[in-house]
CSV table of C-alpha atoms in Angstrom, one decimal:
chain,number,residue,atom,x,y,z
A,1,MET,CA,148.1,191.4,94.7
A,2,LYS,CA,150.0,192.0,91.5
A,3,LEU,CA,151.2,194.9,90.5
A,4,THR,CA,152.3,196.1,86.8
A,5,MET,CA,154.3,199.2,85.7
A,6,THR,CA,153.3,200.4,82.2
A,7,LEU,CA,155.8,202.2,80.5
A,8,LEU,CA,155.5,204.5,77.2
A,9,ILE,CA,158.9,205.3,76.0
A,10,LYS,CA,161.4,206.7,73.1
A,11,ASN,CA,165.3,207.0,73.4
A,12,GLU,CA,166.0,206.3,76.7
A,13,VAL,CA,168.9,203.6,76.4
A,14,ASP,CA,170.7,205.5,79.5
A,15,ILE,CA,167.6,204.8,81.8
A,16,ILE,CA,165.2,202.3,81.0
A,17,ALA,CA,167.1,199.4,82.8
A,18,ASP,CA,168.0,201.4,85.8
A,19,ASN,CA,164.2,201.8,85.7
A,20,ILE,CA,163.0,198.4,85.9
A,21,LYS,CA,165.3,197.1,87.6
A,22,VAL,CA,164.6,199.4,90.5
A,23,HIS,CA,161.3,199.0,90.3
A,24,SER,CA,161.4,195.4,90.1
A,25,LYS,CA,163.2,195.4,93.4
A,26,LEU,CA,160.6,198.3,95.4
A,27,GLY,CA,157.7,195.4,94.5
A,28,VAL,CA,156.8,195.7,90.8
A,29,ASP,CA,155.7,192.2,90.0
A,30,SER,CA,156.2,192.7,85.9
A,31,PHE,CA,156.3,195.7,82.9
A,32,VAL,CA,154.3,196.5,79.9
A,33,VAL,CA,156.7,199.0,77.7
A,34,MET,CA,155.4,200.4,74.3
A,35,ASP,CA,158.5,201.6,72.4
A,36,ASN,CA,157.7,204.9,69.8
A,37,GLY,CA,160.0,204.4,67.4
A,38,SER,CA,163.4,204.4,69.3
A,39,THR,CA,166.5,204.7,67.6
A,40,ASP,CA,169.6,204.8,69.9
A,41,GLY,CA,169.2,201.0,71.2
A,42,THR,CA,166.7,201.3,73.7
A,43,ARG,CA,164.6,198.4,71.4
A,44,GLU,CA,167.5,196.5,72.1
A,45,VAL,CA,168.0,196.8,75.4
A,46,LEU,CA,164.3,195.9,75.9
A,47,ASP,CA,165.0,192.8,74.3
A,48,GLN,CA,167.7,191.9,76.8
A,49,LEU,CA,165.4,193.2,80.0
A,50,GLN,CA,162.6,190.5,78.4
A,51,LYS,CA,165.3,187.7,79.6
A,52,GLU,CA,165.1,189.0,83.1
A,53,TYR,CA,162.1,190.4,83.7
A,54,GLU,CA,158.4,189.6,83.0
A,55,LEU,CA,157.9,191.8,80.5
A,56,ILE,CA,155.5,192.8,77.2
A,57,ILE,CA,156.8,194.7,74.7
A,58,ILE,CA,154.6,196.8,72.2
A,59,ASP,CA,156.2,198.5,69.4
A,60,ARG,CA,154.6,201.7,68.1
A,61,PRO,CA,156.9,203.4,65.9
A,62,VAL,CA,154.8,206.2,65.0
A,63,LEU,CA,155.0,210.0,64.6
A,64,ASP,CA,151.9,210.3,67.1
A,65,TYR,CA,150.9,211.2,70.5
A,66,GLN,CA,148.0,209.5,71.7
A,67,GLN,CA,149.7,209.6,75.2
A,68,SER,CA,146.0,208.7,76.9
A,69,ASN,CA,145.1,206.0,74.5
A,70,TRP,CA,148.2,204.0,74.6
A,71,LYS,CA,148.2,204.5,78.3
A,72,THR,CA,145.3,203.1,79.1
A,73,GLU,CA,146.0,200.6,76.1
A,74,MET,CA,149.1,199.1,78.1
A,75,ALA,CA,146.8,199.0,81.3
A,76,LYS,CA,144.9,197.0,79.7
A,77,VAL,CA,147.3,194.4,78.2
A,78,ALA,CA,148.9,194.2,81.6
A,79,ARG,CA,145.1,193.3,83.4
A,80,SER,CA,144.2,190.4,80.4
A,81,GLU,CA,147.7,189.2,79.9
A,82,GLN,CA,149.4,189.7,83.1
A,83,GLY,CA,147.0,189.0,85.2
A,84,ALA,CA,147.5,192.7,86.9
A,85,ASP,CA,145.5,193.7,89.9
A,86,TRP,CA,146.9,197.3,90.0
A,87,VAL,CA,149.0,199.2,87.6
A,88,ILE,CA,151.4,202.1,87.6
A,89,THR,CA,151.6,204.1,84.4
A,90,ASN,CA,155.1,205.3,84.5
A,91,ASP,CA,157.6,207.8,82.7
A,92,ALA,CA,161.5,206.5,82.1
A,93,ASP,CA,162.4,209.3,84.3
A,94,GLU,CA,160.2,208.6,87.2
A,95,PHE,CA,161.3,206.9,90.2
A,96,TRP,CA,158.4,206.1,92.8
A,97,ILE,CA,159.9,205.4,96.2
A,98,PRO,CA,158.4,204.1,99.2
A,99,ASP,CA,158.9,205.5,102.8
A,100,SER,CA,158.5,202.2,104.3
A,101,GLY,CA,158.2,198.6,102.7
A,102,ASP,CA,157.2,198.3,99.1
A,103,LEU,CA,155.4,199.5,96.4
A,104,LYS,CA,152.3,197.4,97.3
A,105,SER,CA,152.1,198.3,100.8
A,106,GLU,CA,148.6,200.4,100.5
A,107,LEU,CA,147.3,198.2,97.5
A,108,THR,CA,143.9,196.6,98.7
A,109,SER,CA,141.6,194.3,96.3
A,110,THR,CA,138.7,197.1,97.3
A,111,GLY,CA,140.9,200.0,96.3
A,112,SER,CA,140.4,201.9,92.8
A,113,ILE,CA,142.9,205.2,93.3
A,114,ILE,CA,145.9,206.2,94.9
A,115,GLU,CA,147.6,209.0,94.3
A,116,CYS,CA,151.1,209.7,95.1
A,117,GLN,CA,152.8,213.2,95.5
A,118,ARG,CA,155.8,214.0,92.5
A,119,PHE,CA,159.0,216.1,93.0
A,120,ASN,CA,161.2,217.7,90.5
A,121,VAL,CA,165.1,217.0,91.1
A,122,LEU,CA,167.6,218.9,89.6
A,123,PHE,CA,170.9,218.5,88.8
A,124,ASP,CA,173.8,220.4,90.2
A,125,ARG,CA,176.1,222.5,87.5
A,126,ASP,CA,179.2,221.1,88.7
A,127,ALA,CA,178.3,217.1,88.8
A,128,PHE,CA,176.6,217.9,85.2
A,129,ASP,CA,179.8,219.0,83.9
A,130,ASN,CA,181.7,216.1,85.7
A,131,GLY,CA,179.6,213.4,84.1
A,132,GLY,CA,177.6,213.0,87.6
A,133,LYS,CA,174.9,210.3,88.0
A,134,TYR,CA,171.3,211.8,87.9
A,135,TYR,CA,170.5,209.4,91.0
A,136,ASP,CA,173.1,211.0,93.4
A,137,GLN,CA,171.6,213.9,92.8
A,138,THR,CA,169.2,215.8,96.1
A,139,ASN,CA,167.9,218.7,95.0
A,140,ARG,CA,164.2,218.5,95.4
A,141,VAL,CA,161.9,221.0,94.8
A,142,GLN,CA,160.1,221.2,98.6
A,143,TYR,CA,157.8,224.2,98.1
A,144,PRO,CA,157.1,225.1,94.4
A,145,ILE,CA,156.5,228.6,93.0
A,146,ASN,CA,152.8,229.1,92.2
A,147,TYR,CA,153.2,230.7,88.8
A,148,PRO,CA,150.2,231.9,87.2
A,149,LYS,CA,148.3,229.1,84.6
A,150,GLY,CA,150.0,230.2,81.0
A,151,ILE,CA,152.9,232.1,82.5
A,152,GLN,CA,155.7,229.2,81.0
A,153,ARG,CA,155.3,230.4,77.5
A,154,GLU,CA,154.9,234.1,78.8
A,155,GLN,CA,158.1,234.9,80.4
A,156,GLU,CA,161.4,233.0,79.3
A,157,ASN,CA,163.4,233.7,82.3
A,158,LEU,CA,161.2,231.6,84.2
A,159,SER,CA,162.5,228.0,85.5
A,160,ILE,CA,159.8,226.1,85.0
A,161,MET,CA,160.9,223.2,87.2
A,162,LEU,CA,160.4,225.2,90.6
A,163,GLY,CA,156.4,225.3,89.4
A,164,ASN,CA,154.2,223.3,90.8
A,165,ILE,CA,153.9,219.7,89.0
A,166,HIS,CA,150.7,217.2,89.6
A,167,GLY,CA,150.6,214.2,91.2
A,168,LYS,CA,150.8,210.5,89.4
A,169,VAL,CA,148.5,207.8,90.4
A,170,MET,CA,148.4,204.0,90.8
A,171,VAL,CA,145.1,202.2,89.7
A,172,GLN,CA,143.3,199.1,90.2
A,173,THR,CA,142.5,197.1,87.2
A,174,GLN,CA,139.0,196.0,87.7
A,175,GLY,CA,136.6,199.0,86.9
A,176,LEU,CA,139.9,201.1,85.4
A,177,LEU,CA,137.6,203.3,82.7
A,178,ARG,CA,140.6,205.3,81.8
A,179,ILE,CA,144.5,206.5,82.4
A,180,LYS,CA,144.0,210.3,81.7
A,181,GLY,CA,146.9,211.8,79.6
A,182,GLY,CA,150.4,211.8,82.0
A,183,ASN,CA,148.9,209.3,84.4
A,184,HIS,CA,148.0,212.5,86.4
A,185,ARG,CA,143.9,211.9,86.5
A,186,ALA,CA,142.2,208.3,86.0
A,187,TRP,CA,138.6,207.3,85.6
A,188,HIS,CA,137.4,204.2,87.2
A,189,LEU,CA,134.1,202.6,88.2
A,190,TRP,CA,133.9,203.6,91.2
A,191,GLY,CA,136.7,206.4,92.3
A,192,TRP,CA,134.8,208.6,93.6
A,193,LEU,CA,134.3,206.0,96.7
A,194,ASN,CA,137.5,205.2,98.0
A,195,GLN,CA,140.0,207.3,96.3
A,196,LYS,CA,142.7,208.1,98.2
A,197,LYS,CA,146.1,209.9,99.1
A,198,SER,CA,149.4,207.9,99.5
A,199,GLN,CA,150.8,208.4,102.8
A,200,ASN,CA,154.0,206.2,101.8
A,201,ILE,CA,155.1,206.9,98.4
A,202,SER,CA,156.7,209.7,96.5
A,203,VAL,CA,157.6,210.3,93.0
A,204,TYR,CA,161.2,211.3,92.2
A,205,HIS,CA,161.3,213.0,88.5
A,206,PHE,CA,164.3,213.5,87.2
A,207,PRO,CA,164.2,215.8,83.9
A,208,ILE,CA,167.5,216.3,82.7
A,209,ARG,CA,170.4,213.5,82.6
A,210,SER,CA,172.1,214.7,80.0
A,211,LYS,CA,172.3,217.8,77.6
A,212,GLN,CA,171.7,215.5,74.4
A,213,HIS,CA,168.8,214.0,75.8
A,214,PHE,CA,167.2,216.8,76.6
A,215,VAL,CA,167.6,218.3,72.8
A,216,GLU,CA,166.7,215.3,70.7
A,217,ASN,CA,163.5,215.1,73.4
A,218,ILE,CA,162.4,218.3,72.0
A,219,GLU,CA,163.2,217.9,68.5
A,220,ASN,CA,161.3,215.3,68.7
A,221,ARG,CA,157.9,216.9,70.6
A,222,GLN,CA,158.7,219.8,67.6
A,223,ALA,CA,158.3,217.5,64.8
A,224,LEU,CA,154.8,216.3,66.6
A,225,LEU,CA,153.5,219.5,66.9
A,226,ALA,CA,154.7,220.2,63.2
A,227,LYS,CA,152.8,217.0,62.2
A,228,GLY,CA,149.6,218.4,64.1
A,229,VAL,CA,149.4,217.1,67.0
A,230,SER,CA,147.8,219.0,69.7
A,231,LYS,CA,147.5,217.8,73.4
A,232,MET,CA,151.1,218.1,74.4
A,233,GLY,CA,152.3,220.2,77.8
A,234,ASP,CA,152.8,223.7,77.9
A,235,HIS,CA,156.4,223.1,79.0
A,236,TYR,CA,156.9,221.2,76.2
A,237,ARG,CA,155.5,223.8,73.9
A,238,ARG,CA,157.4,226.2,75.6
A,239,TRP,CA,161.1,224.3,74.9
A,240,VAL,CA,160.1,224.3,71.2
A,241,ASP,CA,159.2,227.9,71.0
A,242,LEU,CA,163.0,228.2,72.6
A,243,LEU,CA,164.0,225.9,70.6
A,244,ASN,CA,163.0,227.5,67.2
A,245,LYS,CA,164.3,230.7,68.5
A,246,GLU,CA,167.6,228.9,69.0
A,247,LYS,CA,167.8,229.6,73.0
A,248,LEU,CA,167.5,226.0,74.5
A,249,GLU,CA,171.1,226.5,75.4
A,250,GLU,CA,170.0,229.7,77.9
A,251,GLU,CA,166.9,227.5,78.8
A,252,PHE,CA,169.0,224.5,80.0
A,253,GLU,CA,171.5,226.5,82.2
A,254,ARG,CA,167.8,227.4,84.1
A,255,LEU,CA,166.9,224.0,84.7
A,256,VAL,CA,170.4,223.0,86.5
A,257,VAL,CA,171.4,224.8,89.8
A,258,ASN,CA,175.0,226.5,90.3
A,259,THR,CA,176.2,226.8,93.8
A,260,GLU,CA,175.0,230.7,94.0
A,261,TYR,CA,171.8,229.9,92.4
A,262,LYS,CA,171.2,226.5,94.8
A,263,ASN,CA,172.4,228.5,98.1
A,264,VAL,CA,169.0,231.3,97.6
A,265,LEU,CA,166.8,228.2,96.6
A,266,LEU,CA,167.6,226.8,99.7
A,267,ASN,CA,167.5,229.6,102.0
A,268,LEU,CA,164.1,230.4,100.3
A,269,GLY,CA,162.6,227.0,101.1
A,270,VAL,CA,162.1,226.5,97.0
A,271,ILE,CA,164.3,223.0,97.3
A,272,THR,CA,165.8,221.2,100.1
A,273,GLN,CA,168.1,218.3,100.0
A,274,ASP,CA,166.7,214.9,100.3
A,275,ASP,CA,168.8,211.9,99.8
A,276,LYS,CA,165.8,209.4,100.5
A,277,ALA,CA,165.8,208.1,96.5
A,278,LYS,CA,169.9,208.7,95.9
A,279,LYS,CA,170.4,206.2,99.0
A,280,ILE,CA,167.6,203.4,97.8
A,281,ILE,CA,168.3,203.7,93.7
A,282,LYS,CA,172.2,203.4,94.5
A,283,GLN,CA,172.0,200.3,96.3
A,284,ILE,CA,169.6,198.6,94.0
A,285,LEU,CA,172.3,199.4,90.8
A,286,GLU,CA,175.4,199.4,92.4
A,287,ASN,CA,175.1,196.3,94.0
């Protein structure tokens, strides 16, 4: 089984090398990266990574957001140009961590789609202020709050990182029809027959790494919406609304956890202390 990871990125200079290095050690054989017009040095980092890894770079410097089309395109490039049997469509701030073995442990020649559970990991406010590493954070959302659909844009006081988030999928390239949206689902010729849930892999999402990166990301989404892009998640629309109201600083404080807030969430079981991703990522990057 040859496993390829695809990434659609823009301005991820602080984390893209980490992502590729970690997943390469965990079983990914090759990468296809589409750069959507980075201006922070990400593109130059990709050129360096290409010397060390089997990596195809696709430049797509357009102010657009054809997420499903582009991710499906990359999966097909992985199949045709790299001989990928399976593909993981990933984001730069997500790390796929197996409990045992590696990311290939559940792959078979007859499978179609493997669903993997995904979790948000929240930054400690103290660590954030002191320049802590994203992968040292262990505040994983355990039992998400079941907010009503659409409430994110109606109530500004909510911490939307505590809500339910969709999982991600690994897909066999033979029979693949389409990667849907953010890789939460896929269409496959025989997906109805043998799609399954992984018992081994969890996806850890680190949504906040720096205040500057967070603000720049939302400014990019603001520009996309202004251009007329219609397909975008409610959480991004919420953040653009708050940016327009000059309330993004207040929102940022809701996305990290201070000591008092953290103790309440721990007591309620909403978050738990989980150091599995920390141990694996730290070991790979610091060794």
